[in-house]
Amino acid sequence: MPQNPGSEDPNHQSPGEPIVGVIMGSQSDWETMRHASEILEQFGVPHERRVVSAHRTPEWMCEYAKTAEQRGLRVIIAGAGGAAHLPGMVASQTELPVLGVPVQSRALQGLDSLLSIVQMPGGIPVATLAIGEAGAKNAGLLAVRILAVEDATLREKLRQHRAAQSQAVMEGSVL
C-alpha cells in the first residue's frame, strides 16, 4: 500500500503501526475526511489514510477490508459521497467496526450519502455519523472511544478533551 508522507495527502500513514484506517471514495472526499485524521493525530492514534473506491477499484476495496484486521487495524472510518457504497461494502468484508461518514454532495447536500450509508440491511452494521465535517470529527472521536475501551491512556485523554471542551464553553458563556 502506498505510504506518502504529508498531512495534506489522503494516502498518508501516521507514525507507528496503524490501528485505524481512514478511507474515502475519492481524492475530493479528503477535504471532509481530514477532520477524522486530525482528531486521531490529536489523540496520538496511529492511522493510515487511503483512497479506496467501491465503484472504481472494487477488488482493491475488498482486499483492503479483508486484510485490515491481519494488518493490525481495529477500526475503519469510511467516508463517501453520492451513492456512498464504500462504508457498507467495507463492512460486508470485515468484522471490524466500520464508521460511515456521509460526505456532503453538491446535488443533495449529502442527504443521498447519508441515506446510502445509514440504510444497511440487518446483519451488516455501519455506525453512521453526521454529514460532513462534524461527522468526520465525530468519527475520529468515536474511533478513539472504541479503542479506549481497552486503553486507559486514551480514556484519560478523552476525559481531558471533554474537560477542555467544557471549559471553553464556560469561558465563553458570558455574552
PDB file of C-alpha atoms in Angstrom:
ATOM      1  CA  MET A   1       0.000   0.000   0.000  1.00  0.00           C
ATOM      2  CA  PRO A   2       1.316   3.469  -0.807  1.00  0.00           C
ATOM      3  CA  GLN A   3       2.719   5.473   2.072  1.00  0.00           C
ATOM      4  CA  ASN A   4       3.231   9.077   1.077  1.00  0.00           C
ATOM      5  CA  PRO A   5       4.190  11.444   3.900  1.00  0.00           C
ATOM      6  CA  GLY A   6       2.412  14.733   4.442  1.00  0.00           C
ATOM      7  CA  SER A   7      -0.678  15.822   6.291  1.00  0.00           C
ATOM      8  CA  GLU A   8      -2.387  17.083   3.124  1.00  0.00           C
ATOM      9  CA  ASP A   9      -2.084  13.718   1.375  1.00  0.00           C
ATOM     10  CA  PRO A  10      -5.025  11.356   1.858  1.00  0.00           C
ATOM     11  CA  ASN A  11      -2.680   8.398   1.229  1.00  0.00           C
ATOM     12  CA  HIS A  12      -0.505   9.184   4.258  1.00  0.00           C
ATOM     13  CA  GLN A  13       0.314   6.950   7.198  1.00  0.00           C
ATOM     14  CA  SER A  14       0.962   8.420  10.636  1.00  0.00           C
ATOM     15  CA  PRO A  15       3.963   7.232  12.682  1.00  0.00           C
ATOM     16  CA  GLY A  16       3.614   3.801  14.285  1.00  0.00           C
ATOM     17  CA  GLU A  17       1.725   0.739  13.156  1.00  0.00           C
ATOM     18  CA  PRO A  18      -1.745   1.949  12.137  1.00  0.00           C
ATOM     19  CA  ILE A  19      -4.692   0.742  14.208  1.00  0.00           C
ATOM     20  CA  VAL A  20      -7.318   2.852  12.423  1.00  0.00           C
ATOM     21  CA  GLY A  21      -7.922   3.063   8.705  1.00  0.00           C
ATOM     22  CA  VAL A  22      -9.356   6.311   7.336  1.00  0.00           C
ATOM     23  CA  ILE A  23     -10.587   5.600   3.833  1.00  0.00           C
ATOM     24  CA  MET A  24     -12.554   7.614   1.332  1.00  0.00           C
ATOM     25  CA  GLY A  25     -14.142   7.010  -2.028  1.00  0.00           C
ATOM     26  CA  SER A  26     -12.202   9.687  -3.894  1.00  0.00           C
ATOM     27  CA  GLN A  27      -9.483  12.287  -3.504  1.00  0.00           C
ATOM     28  CA  SER A  28     -12.137  15.022  -3.303  1.00  0.00           C
ATOM     29  CA  ASP A  29     -13.509  13.452  -0.084  1.00  0.00           C
ATOM     30  CA  TRP A  30     -10.253  14.314   1.707  1.00  0.00           C
ATOM     31  CA  GLU A  31     -11.474  17.845   2.486  1.00  0.00           C
ATOM     32  CA  THR A  32     -14.064  16.245   4.771  1.00  0.00           C
ATOM     33  CA  MET A  33     -12.154  13.172   5.944  1.00  0.00           C
ATOM     34  CA  ARG A  34      -9.073  15.127   7.007  1.00  0.00           C
ATOM     35  CA  HIS A  35     -11.054  16.136  10.101  1.00  0.00           C
ATOM     36  CA  ALA A  36     -11.195  12.497  11.262  1.00  0.00           C
ATOM     37  CA  SER A  37      -7.459  12.190  10.684  1.00  0.00           C
ATOM     38  CA  GLU A  38      -6.775  15.390  12.635  1.00  0.00           C
ATOM     39  CA  ILE A  39      -8.702  14.040  15.644  1.00  0.00           C
ATOM     40  CA  LEU A  40      -6.756  10.778  15.523  1.00  0.00           C
ATOM     41  CA  GLU A  41      -3.487  12.723  15.336  1.00  0.00           C
ATOM     42  CA  GLN A  42      -4.574  14.890  18.279  1.00  0.00           C
ATOM     43  CA  PHE A  43      -5.038  11.735  20.379  1.00  0.00           C
ATOM     44  CA  GLY A  44      -1.847  10.101  19.098  1.00  0.00           C
ATOM     45  CA  VAL A  45      -3.672   7.232  17.385  1.00  0.00           C
ATOM     46  CA  PRO A  46      -1.582   5.739  14.565  1.00  0.00           C
ATOM     47  CA  HIS A  47      -3.639   5.528  11.405  1.00  0.00           C
ATOM     48  CA  GLU A  48      -3.442   5.201   7.661  1.00  0.00           C
ATOM     49  CA  ARG A  49      -5.307   7.215   5.059  1.00  0.00           C
ATOM     50  CA  ARG A  50      -6.268   5.767   1.710  1.00  0.00           C
ATOM     51  CA  VAL A  51      -8.448   6.461  -1.297  1.00  0.00           C
ATOM     52  CA  VAL A  52     -10.378   3.218  -1.815  1.00  0.00           C
ATOM     53  CA  SER A  53     -13.234   3.431  -4.305  1.00  0.00           C
ATOM     54  CA  ALA A  54     -16.085   0.926  -4.039  1.00  0.00           C
ATOM     55  CA  HIS A  55     -17.023   1.620  -7.657  1.00  0.00           C
ATOM     56  CA  ARG A  56     -13.715   2.266  -9.439  1.00  0.00           C
ATOM     57  CA  THR A  57     -11.490  -0.190  -7.537  1.00  0.00           C
ATOM     58  CA  PRO A  58     -13.811  -2.860  -6.107  1.00  0.00           C
ATOM     59  CA  GLU A  59     -11.119  -5.561  -5.938  1.00  0.00           C
ATOM     60  CA  TRP A  60      -8.783  -3.195  -4.043  1.00  0.00           C
ATOM     61  CA  MET A  61     -11.638  -2.298  -1.688  1.00  0.00           C
ATOM     62  CA  CYS A  62     -12.308  -5.971  -0.926  1.00  0.00           C
ATOM     63  CA  GLU A  63      -8.606  -6.660  -0.394  1.00  0.00           C
ATOM     64  CA  TYR A  64      -8.288  -3.642   1.895  1.00  0.00           C
ATOM     65  CA  ALA A  65     -11.264  -4.724   4.023  1.00  0.00           C
ATOM     66  CA  LYS A  66     -10.415  -8.430   4.128  1.00  0.00           C
ATOM     67  CA  THR A  67      -6.792  -7.809   5.191  1.00  0.00           C
ATOM     68  CA  ALA A  68      -7.455  -4.917   7.589  1.00  0.00           C
ATOM     69  CA  GLU A  69      -7.547  -6.994  10.770  1.00  0.00           C
ATOM     70  CA  GLN A  70      -4.434  -9.028   9.946  1.00  0.00           C
ATOM     71  CA  ARG A  71      -2.620  -5.757   9.189  1.00  0.00           C
ATOM     72  CA  GLY A  72      -3.415  -4.574  12.732  1.00  0.00           C
ATOM     73  CA  LEU A  73      -6.357  -2.264  12.140  1.00  0.00           C
ATOM     74  CA  ARG A  74      -9.018  -2.233  14.859  1.00  0.00           C
ATOM     75  CA  VAL A  75     -11.459   0.339  13.422  1.00  0.00           C
ATOM     76  CA  ILE A  76     -12.186   1.605   9.899  1.00  0.00           C
ATOM     77  CA  ILE A  77     -13.577   5.075   9.209  1.00  0.00           C
ATOM     78  CA  ALA A  78     -15.036   5.175   5.692  1.00  0.00           C
ATOM     79  CA  GLY A  79     -16.263   8.363   4.040  1.00  0.00           C
ATOM     80  CA  ALA A  80     -18.034   8.663   0.727  1.00  0.00           C
ATOM     81  CA  GLY A  81     -20.352  10.972  -1.159  1.00  0.00           C
ATOM     82  CA  GLY A  82     -23.142  10.461  -3.666  1.00  0.00           C
ATOM     83  CA  ALA A  83     -24.056   6.778  -3.915  1.00  0.00           C
ATOM     84  CA  ALA A  84     -21.720   6.271  -0.908  1.00  0.00           C
ATOM     85  CA  HIS A  85     -21.465   2.490  -1.013  1.00  0.00           C
ATOM     86  CA  LEU A  86     -17.942   2.352   0.445  1.00  0.00           C
ATOM     87  CA  PRO A  87     -18.793   2.050   4.178  1.00  0.00           C
ATOM     88  CA  GLY A  88     -21.389  -0.680   3.654  1.00  0.00           C
ATOM     89  CA  MET A  89     -19.300  -2.655   1.199  1.00  0.00           C
ATOM     90  CA  VAL A  90     -16.284  -2.500   3.514  1.00  0.00           C
ATOM     91  CA  ALA A  91     -18.476  -3.599   6.441  1.00  0.00           C
ATOM     92  CA  SER A  92     -19.597  -6.592   4.383  1.00  0.00           C
ATOM     93  CA  GLN A  93     -15.970  -7.718   4.035  1.00  0.00           C
ATOM     94  CA  THR A  94     -14.667  -7.362   7.633  1.00  0.00           C
ATOM     95  CA  GLU A  95     -15.692  -7.974  11.230  1.00  0.00           C
ATOM     96  CA  LEU A  96     -14.034  -4.740  12.365  1.00  0.00           C
ATOM     97  CA  PRO A  97     -16.221  -1.786  13.386  1.00  0.00           C
ATOM     98  CA  VAL A  98     -16.886   0.451  10.372  1.00  0.00           C
ATOM     99  CA  LEU A  99     -17.794   4.091  10.965  1.00  0.00           C
ATOM    100  CA  GLY A 100     -19.508   5.693   7.978  1.00  0.00           C
ATOM    101  CA  VAL A 101     -19.152   9.392   7.193  1.00  0.00           C
ATOM    102  CA  PRO A 102     -21.509  10.851   4.580  1.00  0.00           C
ATOM    103  CA  VAL A 103     -19.617  13.422   2.516  1.00  0.00           C
ATOM    104  CA  GLN A 104     -21.673  16.450   1.528  1.00  0.00           C
ATOM    105  CA  SER A 105     -22.585  16.365  -2.152  1.00  0.00           C
ATOM    106  CA  ARG A 106     -23.475  19.289  -4.380  1.00  0.00           C
ATOM    107  CA  ALA A 107     -26.749  17.909  -5.672  1.00  0.00           C
ATOM    108  CA  LEU A 108     -28.466  16.913  -2.417  1.00  0.00           C
ATOM    109  CA  GLN A 109     -26.233  18.447   0.287  1.00  0.00           C
ATOM    110  CA  GLY A 110     -25.192  14.973   1.450  1.00  0.00           C
ATOM    111  CA  LEU A 111     -28.651  13.505   2.044  1.00  0.00           C
ATOM    112  CA  ASP A 112     -28.003  10.989  -0.729  1.00  0.00           C
ATOM    113  CA  SER A 113     -24.759   9.984   1.001  1.00  0.00           C
ATOM    114  CA  LEU A 114     -26.417   9.769   4.420  1.00  0.00           C
ATOM    115  CA  LEU A 115     -29.255   7.563   3.216  1.00  0.00           C
ATOM    116  CA  SER A 116     -26.880   5.298   1.276  1.00  0.00           C
ATOM    117  CA  ILE A 117     -24.769   4.721   4.390  1.00  0.00           C
ATOM    118  CA  VAL A 118     -27.452   4.535   7.076  1.00  0.00           C
ATOM    119  CA  GLN A 119     -29.886   2.215   5.234  1.00  0.00           C
ATOM    120  CA  MET A 120     -27.912  -1.013   5.665  1.00  0.00           C
ATOM    121  CA  PRO A 121     -29.614  -4.405   5.724  1.00  0.00           C
ATOM    122  CA  GLY A 122     -29.825  -6.182   9.065  1.00  0.00           C
ATOM    123  CA  GLY A 123     -26.634  -8.095   9.788  1.00  0.00           C
ATOM    124  CA  ILE A 124     -24.178  -5.657   8.172  1.00  0.00           C
ATOM    125  CA  PRO A 125     -23.847  -2.784  10.660  1.00  0.00           C
ATOM    126  CA  VAL A 126     -22.277   0.560   9.836  1.00  0.00           C
ATOM    127  CA  ALA A 127     -22.141   3.187  12.590  1.00  0.00           C
ATOM    128  CA  THR A 128     -23.263   6.238  10.614  1.00  0.00           C
ATOM    129  CA  LEU A 129     -22.233   9.748  11.652  1.00  0.00           C
ATOM    130  CA  ALA A 130     -23.456  13.201  10.627  1.00  0.00           C
ATOM    131  CA  ILE A 131     -22.955  14.646   7.161  1.00  0.00           C
ATOM    132  CA  GLY A 132     -19.672  16.449   6.502  1.00  0.00           C
ATOM    133  CA  GLU A 133     -17.041  17.906   8.812  1.00  0.00           C
ATOM    134  CA  ALA A 134     -18.931  17.297  12.077  1.00  0.00           C
ATOM    135  CA  GLY A 135     -19.456  13.665  11.117  1.00  0.00           C
ATOM    136  CA  ALA A 136     -15.773  13.212  10.280  1.00  0.00           C
ATOM    137  CA  LYS A 137     -14.701  14.754  13.597  1.00  0.00           C
ATOM    138  CA  ASN A 138     -17.162  12.580  15.498  1.00  0.00           C
ATOM    139  CA  ALA A 139     -15.990   9.503  13.593  1.00  0.00           C
ATOM    140  CA  GLY A 140     -12.456  10.228  14.792  1.00  0.00           C
ATOM    141  CA  LEU A 141     -13.715  10.651  18.356  1.00  0.00           C
ATOM    142  CA  LEU A 142     -15.849   7.512  18.158  1.00  0.00           C
ATOM    143  CA  ALA A 143     -12.843   5.526  16.929  1.00  0.00           C
ATOM    144  CA  VAL A 144     -10.865   6.837  19.914  1.00  0.00           C
ATOM    145  CA  ARG A 145     -13.710   5.816  22.244  1.00  0.00           C
ATOM    146  CA  ILE A 146     -13.808   2.315  20.765  1.00  0.00           C
ATOM    147  CA  LEU A 147     -10.052   1.964  21.259  1.00  0.00           C
ATOM    148  CA  ALA A 148     -10.269   3.485  24.761  1.00  0.00           C
ATOM    149  CA  VAL A 149     -12.386   0.565  25.973  1.00  0.00           C
ATOM    150  CA  GLU A 150      -9.097  -1.333  26.329  1.00  0.00           C
ATOM    151  CA  ASP A 151      -6.663   1.598  26.625  1.00  0.00           C
ATOM    152  CA  ALA A 152      -6.596   3.568  29.887  1.00  0.00           C
ATOM    153  CA  THR A 153      -4.270   6.206  28.413  1.00  0.00           C
ATOM    154  CA  LEU A 154      -6.759   7.003  25.652  1.00  0.00           C
ATOM    155  CA  ARG A 155      -9.609   7.065  28.189  1.00  0.00           C
ATOM    156  CA  GLU A 156      -7.725   9.690  30.188  1.00  0.00           C
ATOM    157  CA  LYS A 157      -7.042  11.726  27.038  1.00  0.00           C
ATOM    158  CA  LEU A 158     -10.776  11.606  26.266  1.00  0.00           C
ATOM    159  CA  ARG A 159     -11.595  12.851  29.765  1.00  0.00           C
ATOM    160  CA  GLN A 160      -9.134  15.717  29.347  1.00  0.00           C
ATOM    161  CA  HIS A 161     -10.569  16.539  25.917  1.00  0.00           C
ATOM    162  CA  ARG A 162     -14.123  16.681  27.292  1.00  0.00           C
ATOM    163  CA  ALA A 163     -12.988  18.824  30.242  1.00  0.00           C
ATOM    164  CA  ALA A 164     -11.249  21.241  27.854  1.00  0.00           C
ATOM    165  CA  GLN A 165     -14.404  21.470  25.720  1.00  0.00           C
ATOM    166  CA  SER A 166     -16.497  22.210  28.797  1.00  0.00           C
ATOM    167  CA  GLN A 167     -14.017  24.816  29.999  1.00  0.00           C
ATOM    168  CA  ALA A 168     -14.043  26.559  26.610  1.00  0.00           C
ATOM    169  CA  VAL A 169     -17.841  26.776  26.711  1.00  0.00           C
ATOM    170  CA  MET A 170     -17.827  28.130  30.265  1.00  0.00           C
ATOM    171  CA  GLU A 171     -15.203  30.755  29.414  1.00  0.00           C
ATOM    172  CA  GLY A 172     -17.310  31.958  26.505  1.00  0.00           C
ATOM    173  CA  SER A 173     -20.673  31.709  28.244  1.00  0.00           C
ATOM    174  CA  VAL A 174     -20.967  35.385  29.164  1.00  0.00           C
ATOM    175  CA  LEU A 175     -22.005  37.483  26.187  1.00  0.00           C
TER     176      LEU A 175
END
